[in-house]
Short mmCIF file of C-alpha atoms in Angstrom, two decimals:
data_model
loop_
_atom_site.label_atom_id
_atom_site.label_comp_id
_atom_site.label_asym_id
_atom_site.label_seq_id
_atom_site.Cartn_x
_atom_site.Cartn_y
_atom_site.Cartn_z
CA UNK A 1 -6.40 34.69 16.47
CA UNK A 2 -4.74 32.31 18.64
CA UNK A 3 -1.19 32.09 18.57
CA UNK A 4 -0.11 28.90 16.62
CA UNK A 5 1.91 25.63 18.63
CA UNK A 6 3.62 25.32 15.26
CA UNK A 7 4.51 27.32 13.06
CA UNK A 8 7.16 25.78 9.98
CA UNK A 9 7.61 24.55 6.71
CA UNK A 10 4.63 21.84 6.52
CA UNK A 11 2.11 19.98 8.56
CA UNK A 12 0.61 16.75 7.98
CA UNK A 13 -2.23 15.37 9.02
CA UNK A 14 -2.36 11.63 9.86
CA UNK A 15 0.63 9.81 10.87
CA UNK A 16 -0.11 6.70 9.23
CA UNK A 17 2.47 4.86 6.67
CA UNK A 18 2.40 7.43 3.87
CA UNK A 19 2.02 10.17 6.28
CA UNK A 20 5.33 9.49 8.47
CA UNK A 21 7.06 8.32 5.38
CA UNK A 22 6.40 11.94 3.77
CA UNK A 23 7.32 13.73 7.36
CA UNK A 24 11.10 11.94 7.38
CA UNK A 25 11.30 12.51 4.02
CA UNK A 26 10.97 16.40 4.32
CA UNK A 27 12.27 16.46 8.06
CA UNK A 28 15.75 14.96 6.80
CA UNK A 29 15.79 16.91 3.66
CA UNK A 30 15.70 20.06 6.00
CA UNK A 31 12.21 21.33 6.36
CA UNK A 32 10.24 22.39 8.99
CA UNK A 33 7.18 19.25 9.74
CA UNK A 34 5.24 18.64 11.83
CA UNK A 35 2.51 15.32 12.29
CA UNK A 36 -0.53 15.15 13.96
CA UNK A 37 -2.27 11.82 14.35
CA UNK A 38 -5.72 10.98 16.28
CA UNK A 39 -4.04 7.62 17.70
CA UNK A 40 -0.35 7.88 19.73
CA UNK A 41 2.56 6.20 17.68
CA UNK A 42 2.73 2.99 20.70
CA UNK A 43 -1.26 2.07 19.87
CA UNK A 44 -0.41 1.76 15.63
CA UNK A 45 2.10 -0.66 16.26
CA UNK A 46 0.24 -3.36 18.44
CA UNK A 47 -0.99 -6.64 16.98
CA UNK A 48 -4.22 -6.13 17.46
CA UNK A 49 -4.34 -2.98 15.65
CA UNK A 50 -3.93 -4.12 11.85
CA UNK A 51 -3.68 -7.58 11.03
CA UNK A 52 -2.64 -6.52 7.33
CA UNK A 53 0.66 -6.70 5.57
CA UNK A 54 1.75 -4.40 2.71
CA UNK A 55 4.02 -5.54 -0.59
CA UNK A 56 6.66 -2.93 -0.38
CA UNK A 57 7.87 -2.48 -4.49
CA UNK A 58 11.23 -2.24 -4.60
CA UNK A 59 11.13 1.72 -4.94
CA UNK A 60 9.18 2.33 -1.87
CA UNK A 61 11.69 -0.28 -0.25
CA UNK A 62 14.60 2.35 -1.55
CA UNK A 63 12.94 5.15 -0.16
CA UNK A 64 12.14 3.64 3.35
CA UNK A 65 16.10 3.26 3.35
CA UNK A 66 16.73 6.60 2.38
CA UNK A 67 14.40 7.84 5.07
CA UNK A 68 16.11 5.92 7.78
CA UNK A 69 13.34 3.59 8.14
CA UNK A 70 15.01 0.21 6.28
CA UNK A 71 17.34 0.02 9.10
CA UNK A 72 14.62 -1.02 11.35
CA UNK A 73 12.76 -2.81 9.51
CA UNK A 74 15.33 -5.08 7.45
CA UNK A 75 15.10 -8.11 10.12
CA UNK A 76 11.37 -8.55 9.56
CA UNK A 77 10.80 -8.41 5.88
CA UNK A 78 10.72 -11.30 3.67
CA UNK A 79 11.99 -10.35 0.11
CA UNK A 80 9.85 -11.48 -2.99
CA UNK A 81 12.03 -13.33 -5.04
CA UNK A 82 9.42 -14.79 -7.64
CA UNK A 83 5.26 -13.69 -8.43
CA UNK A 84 2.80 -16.78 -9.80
CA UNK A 85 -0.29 -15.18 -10.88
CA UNK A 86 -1.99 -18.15 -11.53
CA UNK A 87 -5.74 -19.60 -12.26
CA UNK A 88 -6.89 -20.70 -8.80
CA UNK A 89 -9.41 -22.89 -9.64
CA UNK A 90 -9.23 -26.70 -8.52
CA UNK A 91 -8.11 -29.31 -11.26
CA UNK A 92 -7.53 -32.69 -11.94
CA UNK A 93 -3.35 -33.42 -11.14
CA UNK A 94 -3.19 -31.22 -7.96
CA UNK A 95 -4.76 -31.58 -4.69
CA UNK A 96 -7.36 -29.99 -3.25
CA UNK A 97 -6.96 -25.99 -3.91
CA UNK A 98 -3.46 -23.77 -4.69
CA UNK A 99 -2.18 -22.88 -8.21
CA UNK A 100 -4.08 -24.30 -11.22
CA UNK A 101 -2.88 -24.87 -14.83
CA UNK A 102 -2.66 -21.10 -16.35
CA UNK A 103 -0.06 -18.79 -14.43
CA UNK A 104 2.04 -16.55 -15.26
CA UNK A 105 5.72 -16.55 -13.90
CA UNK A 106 7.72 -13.22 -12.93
CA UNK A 107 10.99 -13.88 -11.68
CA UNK A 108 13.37 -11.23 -10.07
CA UNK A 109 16.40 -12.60 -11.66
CA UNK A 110 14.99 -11.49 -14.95
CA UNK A 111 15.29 -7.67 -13.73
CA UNK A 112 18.37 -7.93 -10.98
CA UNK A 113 19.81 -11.23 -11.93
CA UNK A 114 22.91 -10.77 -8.89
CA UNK A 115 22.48 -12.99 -6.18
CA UNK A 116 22.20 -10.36 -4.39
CA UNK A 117 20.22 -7.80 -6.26
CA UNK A 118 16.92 -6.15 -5.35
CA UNK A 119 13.92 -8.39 -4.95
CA UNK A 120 10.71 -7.91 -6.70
CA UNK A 121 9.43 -6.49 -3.68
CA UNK A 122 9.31 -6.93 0.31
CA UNK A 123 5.86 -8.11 2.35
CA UNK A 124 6.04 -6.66 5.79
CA UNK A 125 3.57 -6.68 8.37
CA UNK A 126 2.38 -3.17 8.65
CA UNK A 127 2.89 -2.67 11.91
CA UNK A 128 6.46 -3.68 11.72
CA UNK A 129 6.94 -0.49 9.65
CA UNK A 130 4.85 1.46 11.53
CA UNK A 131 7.37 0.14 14.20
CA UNK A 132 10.22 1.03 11.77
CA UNK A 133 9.10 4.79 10.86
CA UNK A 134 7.83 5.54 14.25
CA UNK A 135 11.63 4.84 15.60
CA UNK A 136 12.95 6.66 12.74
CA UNK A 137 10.97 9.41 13.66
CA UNK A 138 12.27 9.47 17.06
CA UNK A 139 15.69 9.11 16.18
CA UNK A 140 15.41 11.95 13.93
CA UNK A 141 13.91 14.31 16.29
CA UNK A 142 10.51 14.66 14.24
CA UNK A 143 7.85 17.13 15.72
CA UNK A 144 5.00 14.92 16.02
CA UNK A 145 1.47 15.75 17.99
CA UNK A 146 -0.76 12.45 19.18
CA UNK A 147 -3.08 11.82 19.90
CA UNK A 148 -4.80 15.18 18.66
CA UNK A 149 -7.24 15.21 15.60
CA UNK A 150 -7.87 18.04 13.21
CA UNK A 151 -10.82 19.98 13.20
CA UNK A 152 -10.94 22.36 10.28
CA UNK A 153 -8.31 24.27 8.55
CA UNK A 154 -9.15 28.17 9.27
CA UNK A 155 -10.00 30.47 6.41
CA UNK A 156 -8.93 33.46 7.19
CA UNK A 157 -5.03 32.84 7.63
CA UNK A 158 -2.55 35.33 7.33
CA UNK A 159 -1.61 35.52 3.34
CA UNK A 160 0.97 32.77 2.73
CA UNK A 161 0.52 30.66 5.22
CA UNK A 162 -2.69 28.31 6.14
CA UNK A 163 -3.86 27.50 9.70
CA UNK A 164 -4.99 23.52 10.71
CA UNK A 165 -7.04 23.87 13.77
CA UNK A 166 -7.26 20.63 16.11
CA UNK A 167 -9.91 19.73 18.37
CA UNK A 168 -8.42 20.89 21.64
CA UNK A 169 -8.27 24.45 19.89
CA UNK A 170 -4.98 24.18 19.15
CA UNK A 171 -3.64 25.63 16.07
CA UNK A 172 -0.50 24.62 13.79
CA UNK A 173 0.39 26.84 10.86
CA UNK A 174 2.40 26.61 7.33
CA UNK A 175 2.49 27.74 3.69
CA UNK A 176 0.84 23.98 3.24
CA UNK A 177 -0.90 21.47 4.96
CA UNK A 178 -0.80 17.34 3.71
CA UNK A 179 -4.04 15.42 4.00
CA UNK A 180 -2.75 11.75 5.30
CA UNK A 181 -6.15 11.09 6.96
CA UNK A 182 -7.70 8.02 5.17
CA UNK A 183 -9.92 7.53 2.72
CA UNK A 184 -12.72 9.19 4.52
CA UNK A 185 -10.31 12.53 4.90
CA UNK A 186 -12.10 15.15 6.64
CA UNK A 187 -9.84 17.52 4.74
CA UNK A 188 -10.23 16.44 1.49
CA UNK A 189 -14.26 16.83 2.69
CA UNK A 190 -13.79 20.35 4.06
CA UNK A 191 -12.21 21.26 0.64
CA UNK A 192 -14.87 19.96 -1.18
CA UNK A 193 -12.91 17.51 -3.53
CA UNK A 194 -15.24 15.07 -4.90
CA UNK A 195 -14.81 11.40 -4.94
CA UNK A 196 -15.74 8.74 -7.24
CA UNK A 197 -16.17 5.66 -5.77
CA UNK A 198 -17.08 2.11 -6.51
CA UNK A 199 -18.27 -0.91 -3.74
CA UNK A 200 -16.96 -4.52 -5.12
CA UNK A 201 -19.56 -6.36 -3.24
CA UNK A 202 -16.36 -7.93 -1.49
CA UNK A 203 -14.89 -7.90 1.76
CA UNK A 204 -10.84 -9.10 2.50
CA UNK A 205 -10.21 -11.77 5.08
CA UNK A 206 -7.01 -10.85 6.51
CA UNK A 207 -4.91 -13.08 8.64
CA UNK A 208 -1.66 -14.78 9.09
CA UNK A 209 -1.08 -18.15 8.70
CA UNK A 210 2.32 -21.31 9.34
CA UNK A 211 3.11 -23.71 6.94
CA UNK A 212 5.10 -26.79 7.00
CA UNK A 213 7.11 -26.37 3.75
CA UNK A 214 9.18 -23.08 2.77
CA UNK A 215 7.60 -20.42 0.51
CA UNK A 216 11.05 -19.85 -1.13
CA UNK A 217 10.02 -16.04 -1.75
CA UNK A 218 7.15 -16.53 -3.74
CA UNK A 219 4.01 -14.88 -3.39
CA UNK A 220 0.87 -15.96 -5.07
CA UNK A 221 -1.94 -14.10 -6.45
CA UNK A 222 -4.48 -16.79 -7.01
CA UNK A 223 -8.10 -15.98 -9.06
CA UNK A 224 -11.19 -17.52 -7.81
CA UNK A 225 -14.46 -17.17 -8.68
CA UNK A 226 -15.77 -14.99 -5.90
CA UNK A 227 -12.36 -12.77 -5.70
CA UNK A 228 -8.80 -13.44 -5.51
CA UNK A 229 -6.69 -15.24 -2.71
CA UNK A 230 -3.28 -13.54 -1.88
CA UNK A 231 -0.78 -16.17 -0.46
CA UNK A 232 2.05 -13.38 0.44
CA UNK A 233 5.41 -14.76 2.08
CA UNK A 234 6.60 -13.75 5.64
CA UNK A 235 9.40 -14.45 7.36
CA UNK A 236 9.64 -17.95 9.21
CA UNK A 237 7.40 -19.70 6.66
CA UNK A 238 4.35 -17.42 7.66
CA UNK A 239 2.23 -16.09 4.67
CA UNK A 240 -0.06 -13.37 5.15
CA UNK A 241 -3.63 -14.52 3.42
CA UNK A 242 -5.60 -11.44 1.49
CA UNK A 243 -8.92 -13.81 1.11
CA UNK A 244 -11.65 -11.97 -1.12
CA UNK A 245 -15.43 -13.32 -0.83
CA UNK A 246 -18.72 -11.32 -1.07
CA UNK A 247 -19.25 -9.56 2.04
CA UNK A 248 -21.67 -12.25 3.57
CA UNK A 249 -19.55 -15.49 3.32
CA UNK A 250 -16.36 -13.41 4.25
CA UNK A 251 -18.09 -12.37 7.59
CA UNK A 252 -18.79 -16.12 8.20
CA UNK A 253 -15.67 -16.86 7.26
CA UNK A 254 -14.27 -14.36 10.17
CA UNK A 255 -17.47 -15.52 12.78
CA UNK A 256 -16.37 -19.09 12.53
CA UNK A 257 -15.32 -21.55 15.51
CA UNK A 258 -11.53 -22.68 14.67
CA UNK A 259 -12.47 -25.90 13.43
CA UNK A 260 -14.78 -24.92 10.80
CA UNK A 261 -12.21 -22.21 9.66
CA UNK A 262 -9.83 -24.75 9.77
CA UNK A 263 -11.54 -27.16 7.26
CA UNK A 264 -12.40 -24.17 5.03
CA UNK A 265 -8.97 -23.00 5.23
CA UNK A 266 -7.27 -26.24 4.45
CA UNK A 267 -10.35 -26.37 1.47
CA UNK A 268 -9.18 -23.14 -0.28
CA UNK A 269 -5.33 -22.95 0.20
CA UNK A 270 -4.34 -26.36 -0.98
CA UNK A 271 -1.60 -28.41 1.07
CA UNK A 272 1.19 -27.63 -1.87
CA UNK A 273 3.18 -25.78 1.53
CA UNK A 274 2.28 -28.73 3.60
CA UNK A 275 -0.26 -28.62 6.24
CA UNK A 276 -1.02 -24.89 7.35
CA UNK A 277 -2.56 -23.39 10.33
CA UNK A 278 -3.62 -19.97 11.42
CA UNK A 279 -1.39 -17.98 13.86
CA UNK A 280 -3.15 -14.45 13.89
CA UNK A 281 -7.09 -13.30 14.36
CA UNK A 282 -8.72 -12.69 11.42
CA UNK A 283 -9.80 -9.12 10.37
CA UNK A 284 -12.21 -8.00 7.31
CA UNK A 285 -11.97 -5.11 5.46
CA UNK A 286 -14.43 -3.90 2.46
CA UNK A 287 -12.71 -3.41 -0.66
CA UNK A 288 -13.99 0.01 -2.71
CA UNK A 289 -12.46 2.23 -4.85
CA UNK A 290 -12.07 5.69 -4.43
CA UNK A 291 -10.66 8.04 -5.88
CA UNK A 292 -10.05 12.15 -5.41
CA UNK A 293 -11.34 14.22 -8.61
CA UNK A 294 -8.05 16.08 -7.97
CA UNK A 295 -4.89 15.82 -5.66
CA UNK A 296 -5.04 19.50 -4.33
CA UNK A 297 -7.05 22.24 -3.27
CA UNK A 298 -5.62 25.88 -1.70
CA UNK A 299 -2.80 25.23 -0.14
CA UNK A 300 -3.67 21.51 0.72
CA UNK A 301 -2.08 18.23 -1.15
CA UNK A 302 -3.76 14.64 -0.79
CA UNK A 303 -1.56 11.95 -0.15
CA UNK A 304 -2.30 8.30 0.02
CA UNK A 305 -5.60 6.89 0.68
CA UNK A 306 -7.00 10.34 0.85
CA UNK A 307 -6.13 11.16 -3.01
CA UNK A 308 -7.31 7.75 -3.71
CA UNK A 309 -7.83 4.41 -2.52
CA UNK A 310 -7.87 1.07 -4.75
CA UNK A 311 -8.94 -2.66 -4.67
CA UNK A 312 -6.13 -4.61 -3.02
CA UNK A 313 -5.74 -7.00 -5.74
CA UNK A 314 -1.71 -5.76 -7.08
CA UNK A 315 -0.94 -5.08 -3.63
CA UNK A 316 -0.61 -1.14 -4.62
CA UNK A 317 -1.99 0.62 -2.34
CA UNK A 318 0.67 2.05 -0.19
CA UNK A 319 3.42 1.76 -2.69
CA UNK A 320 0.90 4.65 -4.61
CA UNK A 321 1.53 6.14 -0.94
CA UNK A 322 4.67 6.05 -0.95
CA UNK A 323 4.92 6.99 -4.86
CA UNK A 324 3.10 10.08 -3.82
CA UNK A 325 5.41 10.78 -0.85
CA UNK A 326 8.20 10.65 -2.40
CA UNK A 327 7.19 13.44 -5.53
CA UNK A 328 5.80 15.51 -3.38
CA UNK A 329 8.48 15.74 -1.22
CA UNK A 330 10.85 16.13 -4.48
CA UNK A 331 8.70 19.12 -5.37
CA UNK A 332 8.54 21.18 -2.11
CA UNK A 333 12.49 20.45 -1.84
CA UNK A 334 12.88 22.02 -5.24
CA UNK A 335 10.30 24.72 -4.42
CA UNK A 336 12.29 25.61 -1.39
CA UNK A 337 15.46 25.93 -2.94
CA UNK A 338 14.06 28.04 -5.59
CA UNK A 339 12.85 30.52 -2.77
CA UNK A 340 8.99 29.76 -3.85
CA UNK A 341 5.64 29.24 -1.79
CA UNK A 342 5.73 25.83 -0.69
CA UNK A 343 1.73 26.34 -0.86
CA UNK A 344 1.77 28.51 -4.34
CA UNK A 345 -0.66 26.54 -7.13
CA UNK A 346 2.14 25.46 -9.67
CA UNK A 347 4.03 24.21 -7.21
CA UNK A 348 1.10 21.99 -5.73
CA UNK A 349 0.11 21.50 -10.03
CA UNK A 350 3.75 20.07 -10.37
CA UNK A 351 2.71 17.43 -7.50
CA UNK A 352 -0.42 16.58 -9.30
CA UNK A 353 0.60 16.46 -12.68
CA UNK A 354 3.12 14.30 -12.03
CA UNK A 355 0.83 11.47 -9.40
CA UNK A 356 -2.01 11.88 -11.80
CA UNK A 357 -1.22 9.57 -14.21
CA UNK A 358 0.20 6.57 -12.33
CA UNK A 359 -2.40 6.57 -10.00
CA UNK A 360 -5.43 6.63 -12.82
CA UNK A 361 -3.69 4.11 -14.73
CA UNK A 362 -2.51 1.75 -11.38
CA UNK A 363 -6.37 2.31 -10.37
CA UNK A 364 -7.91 1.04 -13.56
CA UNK A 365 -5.62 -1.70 -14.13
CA UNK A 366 -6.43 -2.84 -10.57
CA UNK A 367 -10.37 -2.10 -10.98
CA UNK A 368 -10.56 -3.85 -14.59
CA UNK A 369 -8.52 -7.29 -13.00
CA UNK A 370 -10.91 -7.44 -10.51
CA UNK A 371 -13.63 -7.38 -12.78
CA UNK A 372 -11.72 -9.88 -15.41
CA UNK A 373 -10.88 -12.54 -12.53
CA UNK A 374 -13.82 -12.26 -9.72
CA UNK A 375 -15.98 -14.33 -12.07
CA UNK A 376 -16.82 -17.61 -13.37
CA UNK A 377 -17.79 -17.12 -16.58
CA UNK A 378 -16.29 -19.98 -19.42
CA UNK A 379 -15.45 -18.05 -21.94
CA UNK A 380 -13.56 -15.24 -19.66
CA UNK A 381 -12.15 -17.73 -17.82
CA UNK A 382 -10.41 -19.68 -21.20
CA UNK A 383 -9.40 -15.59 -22.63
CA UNK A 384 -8.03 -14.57 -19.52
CA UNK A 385 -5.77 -18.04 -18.80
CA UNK A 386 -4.76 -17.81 -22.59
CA UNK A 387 -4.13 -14.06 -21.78
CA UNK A 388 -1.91 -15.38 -18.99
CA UNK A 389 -0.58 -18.00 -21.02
CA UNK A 390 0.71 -15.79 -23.49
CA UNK A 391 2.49 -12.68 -21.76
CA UNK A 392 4.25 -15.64 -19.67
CA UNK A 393 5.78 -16.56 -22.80
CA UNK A 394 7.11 -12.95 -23.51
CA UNK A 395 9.95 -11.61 -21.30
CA UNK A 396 10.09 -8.23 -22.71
CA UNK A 397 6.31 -8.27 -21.35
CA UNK A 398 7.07 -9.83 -17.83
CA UNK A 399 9.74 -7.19 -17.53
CA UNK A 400 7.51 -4.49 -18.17
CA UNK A 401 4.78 -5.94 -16.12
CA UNK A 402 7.84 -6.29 -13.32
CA UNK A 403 9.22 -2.76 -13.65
CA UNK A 404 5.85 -1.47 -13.72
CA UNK A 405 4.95 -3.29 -10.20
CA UNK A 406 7.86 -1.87 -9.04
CA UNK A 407 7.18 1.75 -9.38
CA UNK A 408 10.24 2.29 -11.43
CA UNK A 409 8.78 3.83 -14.93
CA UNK A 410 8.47 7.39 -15.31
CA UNK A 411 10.00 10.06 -14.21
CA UNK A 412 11.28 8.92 -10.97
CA UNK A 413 11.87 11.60 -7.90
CA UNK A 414 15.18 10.72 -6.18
CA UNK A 415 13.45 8.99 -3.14
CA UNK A 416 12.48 6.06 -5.17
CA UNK A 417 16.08 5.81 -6.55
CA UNK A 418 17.24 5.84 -3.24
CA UNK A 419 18.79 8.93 -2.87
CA UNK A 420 18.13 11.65 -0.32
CA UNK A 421 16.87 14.77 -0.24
CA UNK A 422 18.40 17.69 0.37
CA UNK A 423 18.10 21.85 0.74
#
């Protein structure tokens, strides 16, 4: 048995947003971590390599600070001071395209009413916090191996600990190993954790886009027929566009010469921010569901997209991530102090147990929206703008709906109150 490169606390595999955020989380609160990742921290943080921006909730926001992250990342966020989730359907009173007649309103100041207070949430251009964890990483000292790429994790480990072998033949050892690879995680494959998963017949168009007038803060989640259209705020009065079509029309829409795209652009976002123009390439990405029939396996815990992996439409996806981060690294802390086996099955049970839950009921809500909104039909179309109608008309629902978007119900680990960890 080859003698192991690593040998600590935990090892991760994939060094992606959830997977570095769970590294600095341990790393600072004392453990011994170590990150593999196929790609070398300079190539994740190009423009070219994701065109996608992520709505950070307020929570994951905390626990990027409390990570040492925020500090790098605070001068390229754009804070989300109001949400219109609004009917996007063309009608008579407003130009062509933008906000129609039934939205519903969620204001920050209703939840953090300081001038100053927390915003509903912060869009960042992923690879400005890839920039911002991979520097925090650095600074920090973290033990990180890229490119490399896991092979298999070895069977026949000494008791207590598991082995992760990489390609090269390489092998790092711990009491557990973290599956950050993906949604298609080879180690959530070698375990033989089942998936359920679900196509949407759509694909995103991603891409940035200028505006003439200011965004003030708000984002827009618009419902069309064929999908909704994201209009997130940047900084700079940039929005990042999350455009959902069926799979055929949004790979025209990505094919296109720049005048076309310009014309269909201009078609579907309105001109209520003025004119608008596109500043980035455009990228597509399918939009499935998947999700993990459970979080862990012998001495392995799924994290992220590799425990489950949902339809864009709340803008979840790596605040679930992050959520998952930041309990897991609550629970190995705990186990740690306790003088237990970081690997043992209640401590990996506790992890599960307490994700479960949040991400079933986050993964639904986002699954039965899509199907409520990516239609045409007249008589869901009048229930769901009266629906809208309605809870916009009940604060004690907006703040719920607000909290909830937020990540802060439950039984919240310190990370997502913004406090750190520690042995």
């Amino acid at each position: 048995m080859s003698k192991p490169i690593f040998s600590g606390d935990v090892v991760i595999s994939g060094g992606g947003l959830a997977g570095l955020t769970l590294a600095l989380a341990l790393h600072k609160a004392g453990l011994s971590v170590a990150v593999i990742d196929a790609m070398a921290l300079s190539e994740h943080v190009t423009p070219e390599h994701d065109g996608r921006a992520s709505a950070l909730a307020y929570t994951s926001y905390r626990m990027l600070n409390a990570v040492g992250a925020g500090q790098y990342l605070k001068d390229h966020v754009q804070p989300i001071e109001d949400i219109l989730v609004v009917d996007g359907r063309p009608y008579d009173g407003l130009k062509r395209g933008g906000p129609g007649p039934n939205q519903l309103h969620f204001d920050r100041r209703e939840i953090s009413p300081e001038d100053d207070g927390e915003a509903l949430g912060y869009m960042a251009e992923n690879r400005w916090t890839r920039v911002a964890l991979a520097r925090a990483a650095d600074e920090a000292g973290l033990t990180v191996f890229a490119p490399a790429r896991a092979s298999h994790i070895e069977q026949d480990a000494a008791p207590g600990r598991n082995r992760l072998v990489l390609e090269s033949g390489d092998v790092l050892e711990a009491p557990l190993i973290v599956g950050c690879d993906g949604k298609f995680s080879g180690l959530r494959a070698q375990a033989g954790v089942r998936t359920t998963d679900y196509a949407y017949n759509q694909k995103a168009v991603v891409l940035t886009v200028e505006h003439e007038h200011s965004h003030d803060g708000v984002a827009y989640e618009c419902f069309m027929p064929t999908g909704p259209f994201a209009i997130l705020p940047l900084p700079n009065n940039r929005s990042s566009l999350v455009w959902c079509e069926r799979p055929k029309a949004a790979d025209a829409l990505k094919d296109m010469d720049d005048e076309g795209f310009q014309e269909a652009l201009e078609a579907r976002f309105g001109d209520f921010l003025g004119w608008v123009k596109p500043v980035s390439p455009r990228w597509t990405y399918p939009l499935t569901l998947k999700f993990a029939e459970r979080f862990t396996d012998d001495r392995l815990a799924l994290v992220g997209d590799a425990a489950r992996g949902i339809h864009p439409i709340a803008g979840q996806g790596f605040n679930l991530g992050v959520r998952d981060a930041a309990v897991l690294a609550d629970v190995l802390v705990d186990a740690k102090r306790a003088g237990l086996d970081l690997g043992a099955p209640a401590v990996l049970q506790r992890y599960e147990r307490w994700r479960k839950t949040d991400s079933v009921a986050v993964g639904l809500g986002a699954h039965l929206f899509t199907w409520l909104f990516s239609n045409d039909h007249s008589t869901i179309r009048a229930a769901r703008g009266l629906g809208l109608s309605i809870v916009d008309q009940i604060p004690a629902a907006r703040r719920f709906f607000m909290r909830t978007a937020g990540g802060e119900v439950g039984d919240l680990p310190a990370l997502l109150r913004g406090d750190s960890l520690h042995l």
